[in-house]
Amino acid sequence: MNPRATHRGADARTRLRPWGRVARWAVGLVLTVLLVGVCRSSSAEGGVPLGLQALLVSRLVTFDRNFLARAGPVAKILVLHRPGNSESVFEGASMARALGELEKIGGVPAKVEEGDYTDPEVLAQRCRAGGIALVYLTVGLESETRRIANALVGVDVLTVGTSARHAENGAVVGFAVEEARPKLVLNLKQAAAQNVKFKAEVLQLARIVE
């Protein structure tokens, strides 16, 4: 064995090691989006399938510098649906089940709850008092998202909506299908208002709204 070649190989591994974990997560996210992009069936008007959304959420939170501190030992997730809206209720149950099946979100155990949306201030108080790390907004709540966003200013919580409209209306994260592939939609202004700080790597994979 050539000692110089071995030494060069060791040097290369040393130089790459600090970026290894980030690179693996980024590549994993890209591959997930590309490989499952042809699948478009979902209750959210032909949007990103809920199972894929759950998987992307579990990976996306690893790019939020504040998620682990927010989540603590158990990440509490609240899935909200609109009362009386059968599509919203069905989607809420489906998403809660998909997230629950993952067991861990961002590397920590997850506790998923499902409930009716009533009022933005009630939601904000619940997030503060209950230590909610992530709120998922289902179809039917698009028109309420701006009020929710205003109520959550200063609250340490990540909001994710099932569609791009949620992010455009004030959720931190939404999902879209562009060119037959799932696309992350990030609202960076609202992210800052809710103490969510994404690493630069994920910004390159998303459509940004302000």
PDB file of C-alpha atoms in Angstrom:
ATOM      1  CA  MET A   1       0.000   0.000   0.000  1.00  0.00           C
ATOM      2  CA  ASN A   2       1.277   3.461  -0.908  1.00  0.00           C
ATOM      3  CA  PRO A   3       1.728   5.479   2.342  1.00  0.00           C
ATOM      4  CA  ARG A   4       1.381   8.770   0.485  1.00  0.00           C
ATOM      5  CA  ALA A   5      -1.923   7.714  -1.090  1.00  0.00           C
ATOM      6  CA  THR A   6      -3.205   6.605   2.298  1.00  0.00           C
ATOM      7  CA  HIS A   7      -2.176   9.922   3.828  1.00  0.00           C
ATOM      8  CA  ARG A   8      -3.867  11.880   1.038  1.00  0.00           C
ATOM      9  CA  GLY A   9      -7.067   9.887   1.538  1.00  0.00           C
ATOM     10  CA  ALA A  10      -7.029  10.578   5.266  1.00  0.00           C
ATOM     11  CA  ASP A  11      -6.520  14.284   4.626  1.00  0.00           C
ATOM     12  CA  ALA A  12      -9.471  14.351   2.239  1.00  0.00           C
ATOM     13  CA  ARG A  13     -11.749  12.654   4.776  1.00  0.00           C
ATOM     14  CA  THR A  14     -10.646  15.128   7.421  1.00  0.00           C
ATOM     15  CA  ARG A  15     -11.448  18.092   5.199  1.00  0.00           C
ATOM     16  CA  LEU A  16     -14.904  16.755   4.290  1.00  0.00           C
ATOM     17  CA  ARG A  17     -15.970  15.567   7.750  1.00  0.00           C
ATOM     18  CA  PRO A  18     -17.418  18.903   9.042  1.00  0.00           C
ATOM     19  CA  TRP A  19     -19.773  19.020   6.041  1.00  0.00           C
ATOM     20  CA  GLY A  20     -20.646  15.328   5.989  1.00  0.00           C
ATOM     21  CA  ARG A  21     -23.806  15.418   8.056  1.00  0.00           C
ATOM     22  CA  VAL A  22     -25.249  18.501   6.354  1.00  0.00           C
ATOM     23  CA  ALA A  23     -24.445  17.076   2.947  1.00  0.00           C
ATOM     24  CA  ARG A  24     -26.162  13.768   3.734  1.00  0.00           C
ATOM     25  CA  TRP A  25     -29.339  15.508   4.925  1.00  0.00           C
ATOM     26  CA  ALA A  26     -29.382  17.831   1.913  1.00  0.00           C
ATOM     27  CA  VAL A  27     -28.855  14.979  -0.521  1.00  0.00           C
ATOM     28  CA  GLY A  28     -31.499  12.927   1.254  1.00  0.00           C
ATOM     29  CA  LEU A  29     -34.009  15.742   0.983  1.00  0.00           C
ATOM     30  CA  VAL A  30     -33.273  16.322  -2.692  1.00  0.00           C
ATOM     31  CA  LEU A  31     -33.543  12.620  -3.512  1.00  0.00           C
ATOM     32  CA  THR A  32     -36.813  12.316  -1.636  1.00  0.00           C
ATOM     33  CA  VAL A  33     -38.288  15.200  -3.585  1.00  0.00           C
ATOM     34  CA  LEU A  34     -37.056  13.946  -6.946  1.00  0.00           C
ATOM     35  CA  LEU A  35     -37.876  10.268  -6.495  1.00  0.00           C
ATOM     36  CA  VAL A  36     -41.405  10.740  -5.235  1.00  0.00           C
ATOM     37  CA  GLY A  37     -42.200  13.807  -7.273  1.00  0.00           C
ATOM     38  CA  VAL A  38     -44.311  11.929  -9.786  1.00  0.00           C
ATOM     39  CA  CYS A  39     -46.827  10.999  -7.100  1.00  0.00           C
ATOM     40  CA  ARG A  40     -49.403  13.774  -6.948  1.00  0.00           C
ATOM     41  CA  SER A  41     -52.499  12.299  -5.316  1.00  0.00           C
ATOM     42  CA  SER A  42     -53.575  14.037  -2.110  1.00  0.00           C
ATOM     43  CA  SER A  43     -56.686  15.369  -0.476  1.00  0.00           C
ATOM     44  CA  ALA A  44     -55.194  18.851  -0.826  1.00  0.00           C
ATOM     45  CA  GLU A  45     -56.343  19.531  -4.403  1.00  0.00           C
ATOM     46  CA  GLY A  46     -53.687  17.446  -6.131  1.00  0.00           C
ATOM     47  CA  GLY A  47     -50.961  18.754  -3.845  1.00  0.00           C
ATOM     48  CA  VAL A  48     -48.056  16.998  -2.186  1.00  0.00           C
ATOM     49  CA  PRO A  49     -49.110  13.624  -0.705  1.00  0.00           C
ATOM     50  CA  LEU A  50     -49.516  13.747   3.061  1.00  0.00           C
ATOM     51  CA  GLY A  51     -47.125  10.855   3.714  1.00  0.00           C
ATOM     52  CA  LEU A  52     -44.419  12.682   1.794  1.00  0.00           C
ATOM     53  CA  GLN A  53     -45.205  15.922   3.624  1.00  0.00           C
ATOM     54  CA  ALA A  54     -44.729  14.141   6.938  1.00  0.00           C
ATOM     55  CA  LEU A  55     -41.366  12.764   5.804  1.00  0.00           C
ATOM     56  CA  LEU A  56     -40.224  16.156   4.526  1.00  0.00           C
ATOM     57  CA  VAL A  57     -41.279  17.838   7.772  1.00  0.00           C
ATOM     58  CA  SER A  58     -39.244  15.322   9.779  1.00  0.00           C
ATOM     59  CA  ARG A  59     -36.170  16.215   7.730  1.00  0.00           C
ATOM     60  CA  LEU A  60     -36.883  19.914   7.347  1.00  0.00           C
ATOM     61  CA  VAL A  61     -36.836  20.554  11.096  1.00  0.00           C
ATOM     62  CA  THR A  62     -33.216  19.394  11.240  1.00  0.00           C
ATOM     63  CA  PHE A  63     -32.411  22.515   9.209  1.00  0.00           C
ATOM     64  CA  ASP A  64     -34.046  24.780  11.812  1.00  0.00           C
ATOM     65  CA  ARG A  65     -31.281  25.854  14.181  1.00  0.00           C
ATOM     66  CA  ASN A  66     -33.795  26.385  17.002  1.00  0.00           C
ATOM     67  CA  PHE A  67     -35.899  23.241  16.677  1.00  0.00           C
ATOM     68  CA  LEU A  68     -34.145  21.050  19.243  1.00  0.00           C
ATOM     69  CA  ALA A  69     -34.256  23.777  21.891  1.00  0.00           C
ATOM     70  CA  ARG A  70     -37.933  24.372  21.075  1.00  0.00           C
ATOM     71  CA  ALA A  71     -38.875  20.703  21.102  1.00  0.00           C
ATOM     72  CA  GLY A  72     -36.996  19.572  24.177  1.00  0.00           C
ATOM     73  CA  PRO A  73     -37.026  15.823  24.925  1.00  0.00           C
ATOM     74  CA  VAL A  74     -40.368  15.300  23.146  1.00  0.00           C
ATOM     75  CA  ALA A  75     -41.555  17.316  20.134  1.00  0.00           C
ATOM     76  CA  LYS A  76     -45.207  18.214  20.628  1.00  0.00           C
ATOM     77  CA  ILE A  77     -47.042  18.516  17.326  1.00  0.00           C
ATOM     78  CA  LEU A  78     -50.555  19.908  16.933  1.00  0.00           C
ATOM     79  CA  VAL A  79     -52.518  19.106  13.766  1.00  0.00           C
ATOM     80  CA  LEU A  80     -55.424  21.520  13.289  1.00  0.00           C
ATOM     81  CA  HIS A  81     -58.493  21.089  11.100  1.00  0.00           C
ATOM     82  CA  ARG A  82     -61.501  23.284  10.444  1.00  0.00           C
ATOM     83  CA  PRO A  83     -64.630  22.149  12.289  1.00  0.00           C
ATOM     84  CA  GLY A  84     -67.437  21.138   9.980  1.00  0.00           C
ATOM     85  CA  ASN A  85     -65.133  20.786   6.959  1.00  0.00           C
ATOM     86  CA  SER A  86     -65.066  17.060   6.161  1.00  0.00           C
ATOM     87  CA  GLU A  87     -62.022  17.364   3.881  1.00  0.00           C
ATOM     88  CA  SER A  88     -60.111  19.248   6.545  1.00  0.00           C
ATOM     89  CA  VAL A  89     -61.067  16.745   9.252  1.00  0.00           C
ATOM     90  CA  PHE A  90     -60.068  13.814   7.039  1.00  0.00           C
ATOM     91  CA  GLU A  91     -56.756  15.435   6.142  1.00  0.00           C
ATOM     92  CA  GLY A  92     -56.050  16.227   9.790  1.00  0.00           C
ATOM     93  CA  ALA A  93     -56.595  12.613  10.822  1.00  0.00           C
ATOM     94  CA  SER A  94     -54.453  11.368   7.936  1.00  0.00           C
ATOM     95  CA  MET A  95     -51.600  13.763   8.657  1.00  0.00           C
ATOM     96  CA  ALA A  96     -51.660  13.040  12.385  1.00  0.00           C
ATOM     97  CA  ARG A  97     -51.399   9.339  11.603  1.00  0.00           C
ATOM     98  CA  ALA A  98     -48.564   9.876   9.097  1.00  0.00           C
ATOM     99  CA  LEU A  99     -46.558  11.969  11.569  1.00  0.00           C
ATOM    100  CA  GLY A 100     -47.241   9.518  14.389  1.00  0.00           C
ATOM    101  CA  GLU A 101     -45.949   6.612  12.344  1.00  0.00           C
ATOM    102  CA  LEU A 102     -42.568   8.323  12.003  1.00  0.00           C
ATOM    103  CA  GLU A 103     -42.090   8.086  15.803  1.00  0.00           C
ATOM    104  CA  LYS A 104     -39.323  10.704  15.703  1.00  0.00           C
ATOM    105  CA  ILE A 105     -39.275  14.185  14.194  1.00  0.00           C
ATOM    106  CA  GLY A 106     -35.886  15.780  13.717  1.00  0.00           C
ATOM    107  CA  GLY A 107     -34.271  13.033  15.750  1.00  0.00           C
ATOM    108  CA  VAL A 108     -36.456  13.364  18.865  1.00  0.00           C
ATOM    109  CA  PRO A 109     -39.599  11.433  19.852  1.00  0.00           C
ATOM    110  CA  ALA A 110     -42.814  13.085  18.734  1.00  0.00           C
ATOM    111  CA  LYS A 111     -46.186  13.396  20.413  1.00  0.00           C
ATOM    112  CA  VAL A 112     -48.914  14.209  17.887  1.00  0.00           C
ATOM    113  CA  GLU A 113     -52.267  15.694  18.845  1.00  0.00           C
ATOM    114  CA  GLU A 114     -55.198  16.553  16.601  1.00  0.00           C
ATOM    115  CA  GLY A 115     -57.851  19.161  17.227  1.00  0.00           C
ATOM    116  CA  ASP A 116     -60.331  21.758  16.005  1.00  0.00           C
ATOM    117  CA  TYR A 117     -59.187  25.237  15.131  1.00  0.00           C
ATOM    118  CA  THR A 118     -61.242  27.803  17.022  1.00  0.00           C
ATOM    119  CA  ASP A 119     -59.470  31.132  17.416  1.00  0.00           C
ATOM    120  CA  PRO A 120     -55.928  32.443  16.726  1.00  0.00           C
ATOM    121  CA  GLU A 121     -55.418  33.830  20.231  1.00  0.00           C
ATOM    122  CA  VAL A 122     -56.552  30.550  21.775  1.00  0.00           C
ATOM    123  CA  LEU A 123     -54.029  28.767  19.550  1.00  0.00           C
ATOM    124  CA  ALA A 124     -51.226  31.141  20.543  1.00  0.00           C
ATOM    125  CA  GLN A 125     -51.977  30.597  24.222  1.00  0.00           C
ATOM    126  CA  ARG A 126     -52.027  26.839  23.725  1.00  0.00           C
ATOM    127  CA  CYS A 127     -48.645  26.945  21.994  1.00  0.00           C
ATOM    128  CA  ARG A 128     -47.119  28.991  24.813  1.00  0.00           C
ATOM    129  CA  ALA A 129     -48.618  27.026  27.677  1.00  0.00           C
ATOM    130  CA  GLY A 130     -48.291  23.593  26.129  1.00  0.00           C
ATOM    131  CA  GLY A 131     -44.827  23.919  24.623  1.00  0.00           C
ATOM    132  CA  ILE A 132     -46.057  23.110  21.119  1.00  0.00           C
ATOM    133  CA  ALA A 133     -43.079  22.814  18.765  1.00  0.00           C
ATOM    134  CA  LEU A 134     -44.963  22.487  15.471  1.00  0.00           C
ATOM    135  CA  VAL A 135     -48.477  23.333  14.287  1.00  0.00           C
ATOM    136  CA  TYR A 136     -49.790  21.773  11.085  1.00  0.00           C
ATOM    137  CA  LEU A 137     -52.615  23.578   9.263  1.00  0.00           C
ATOM    138  CA  THR A 138     -54.882  21.531   7.028  1.00  0.00           C
ATOM    139  CA  VAL A 139     -56.894  22.434   3.950  1.00  0.00           C
ATOM    140  CA  GLY A 140     -59.723  24.811   4.794  1.00  0.00           C
ATOM    141  CA  LEU A 141     -57.609  27.002   7.070  1.00  0.00           C
ATOM    142  CA  GLU A 142     -55.985  29.062   4.307  1.00  0.00           C
ATOM    143  CA  SER A 143     -58.247  32.056   4.949  1.00  0.00           C
ATOM    144  CA  GLU A 144     -57.408  31.957   8.673  1.00  0.00           C
ATOM    145  CA  THR A 145     -53.659  31.683   8.236  1.00  0.00           C
ATOM    146  CA  ARG A 146     -52.992  35.431   8.264  1.00  0.00           C
ATOM    147  CA  ARG A 147     -54.846  35.848  11.568  1.00  0.00           C
ATOM    148  CA  ILE A 148     -52.969  32.847  12.953  1.00  0.00           C
ATOM    149  CA  ALA A 149     -49.643  34.316  11.829  1.00  0.00           C
ATOM    150  CA  ASN A 150     -50.390  37.646  13.512  1.00  0.00           C
ATOM    151  CA  ALA A 151     -51.304  35.912  16.770  1.00  0.00           C
ATOM    152  CA  LEU A 152     -48.128  33.820  16.715  1.00  0.00           C
ATOM    153  CA  VAL A 153     -45.685  36.705  16.347  1.00  0.00           C
ATOM    154  CA  GLY A 154     -43.229  36.274  19.211  1.00  0.00           C
ATOM    155  CA  VAL A 155     -44.303  32.690  19.872  1.00  0.00           C
ATOM    156  CA  ASP A 156     -41.552  30.071  19.503  1.00  0.00           C
ATOM    157  CA  VAL A 157     -43.291  27.620  17.153  1.00  0.00           C
ATOM    158  CA  LEU A 158     -42.967  26.295  13.605  1.00  0.00           C
ATOM    159  CA  THR A 159     -46.149  26.459  11.504  1.00  0.00           C
ATOM    160  CA  VAL A 160     -46.558  24.178   8.485  1.00  0.00           C
ATOM    161  CA  GLY A 161     -49.454  24.295   6.031  1.00  0.00           C
ATOM    162  CA  THR A 162     -50.562  21.680   3.571  1.00  0.00           C
ATOM    163  CA  SER A 163     -50.339  24.034   0.579  1.00  0.00           C
ATOM    164  CA  ALA A 164     -48.362  26.972  -0.784  1.00  0.00           C
ATOM    165  CA  ARG A 165     -51.301  29.248   0.042  1.00  0.00           C
ATOM    166  CA  HIS A 166     -50.708  28.673   3.737  1.00  0.00           C
ATOM    167  CA  ALA A 167     -47.122  29.914   3.447  1.00  0.00           C
ATOM    168  CA  GLU A 168     -48.156  32.809   1.236  1.00  0.00           C
ATOM    169  CA  ASN A 169     -50.741  33.791   3.866  1.00  0.00           C
ATOM    170  CA  GLY A 170     -48.347  33.536   6.822  1.00  0.00           C
ATOM    171  CA  ALA A 171     -47.449  29.944   7.715  1.00  0.00           C
ATOM    172  CA  VAL A 172     -43.695  29.434   7.960  1.00  0.00           C
ATOM    173  CA  VAL A 173     -43.745  26.414   5.632  1.00  0.00           C
ATOM    174  CA  GLY A 174     -46.046  25.277   2.844  1.00  0.00           C
ATOM    175  CA  PHE A 175     -45.923  22.711   0.065  1.00  0.00           C
ATOM    176  CA  ALA A 176     -46.497  23.074  -3.659  1.00  0.00           C
ATOM    177  CA  VAL A 177     -46.265  20.912  -6.760  1.00  0.00           C
ATOM    178  CA  GLU A 178     -44.172  22.603  -9.424  1.00  0.00           C
ATOM    179  CA  GLU A 179     -43.247  20.855 -12.665  1.00  0.00           C
ATOM    180  CA  ALA A 180     -44.761  17.648 -11.262  1.00  0.00           C
ATOM    181  CA  ARG A 181     -42.413  17.701  -8.253  1.00  0.00           C
ATOM    182  CA  PRO A 182     -43.008  18.667  -4.604  1.00  0.00           C
ATOM    183  CA  LYS A 183     -41.568  22.030  -3.636  1.00  0.00           C
ATOM    184  CA  LEU A 184     -41.011  23.590  -0.241  1.00  0.00           C
ATOM    185  CA  VAL A 185     -42.395  27.107   0.167  1.00  0.00           C
ATOM    186  CA  LEU A 186     -40.860  29.126   3.016  1.00  0.00           C
ATOM    187  CA  ASN A 187     -42.076  32.396   4.498  1.00  0.00           C
ATOM    188  CA  LEU A 188     -38.875  33.843   5.934  1.00  0.00           C
ATOM    189  CA  LYS A 189     -40.467  36.962   7.437  1.00  0.00           C
ATOM    190  CA  GLN A 190     -42.858  34.848   9.483  1.00  0.00           C
ATOM    191  CA  ALA A 191     -40.063  32.404  10.302  1.00  0.00           C
ATOM    192  CA  ALA A 192     -38.105  35.228  11.941  1.00  0.00           C
ATOM    193  CA  ALA A 193     -41.216  36.353  13.827  1.00  0.00           C
ATOM    194  CA  GLN A 194     -41.640  32.841  15.287  1.00  0.00           C
ATOM    195  CA  ASN A 195     -37.973  32.161  16.145  1.00  0.00           C
ATOM    196  CA  VAL A 196     -37.452  29.741  13.269  1.00  0.00           C
ATOM    197  CA  LYS A 197     -33.997  30.010  11.724  1.00  0.00           C
ATOM    198  CA  PHE A 198     -33.340  27.824   8.700  1.00  0.00           C
ATOM    199  CA  LYS A 199     -29.844  26.899   7.606  1.00  0.00           C
ATOM    200  CA  ALA A 200     -28.750  28.205   4.224  1.00  0.00           C
ATOM    201  CA  GLU A 201     -28.716  24.726   2.681  1.00  0.00           C
ATOM    202  CA  VAL A 202     -32.491  24.348   2.782  1.00  0.00           C
ATOM    203  CA  LEU A 203     -33.145  27.801   1.354  1.00  0.00           C
ATOM    204  CA  GLN A 204     -31.604  26.677  -1.911  1.00  0.00           C
ATOM    205  CA  LEU A 205     -34.217  23.924  -2.200  1.00  0.00           C
ATOM    206  CA  ALA A 206     -37.253  26.116  -1.563  1.00  0.00           C
ATOM    207  CA  ARG A 207     -39.374  28.869  -3.058  1.00  0.00           C
ATOM    208  CA  ILE A 208     -39.150  31.869  -0.776  1.00  0.00           C
ATOM    209  CA  VAL A 209     -42.033  34.215  -0.010  1.00  0.00           C
ATOM    210  CA  GLU A 210     -41.679  37.351   2.095  1.00  0.00           C
TER     211      GLU A 210
END
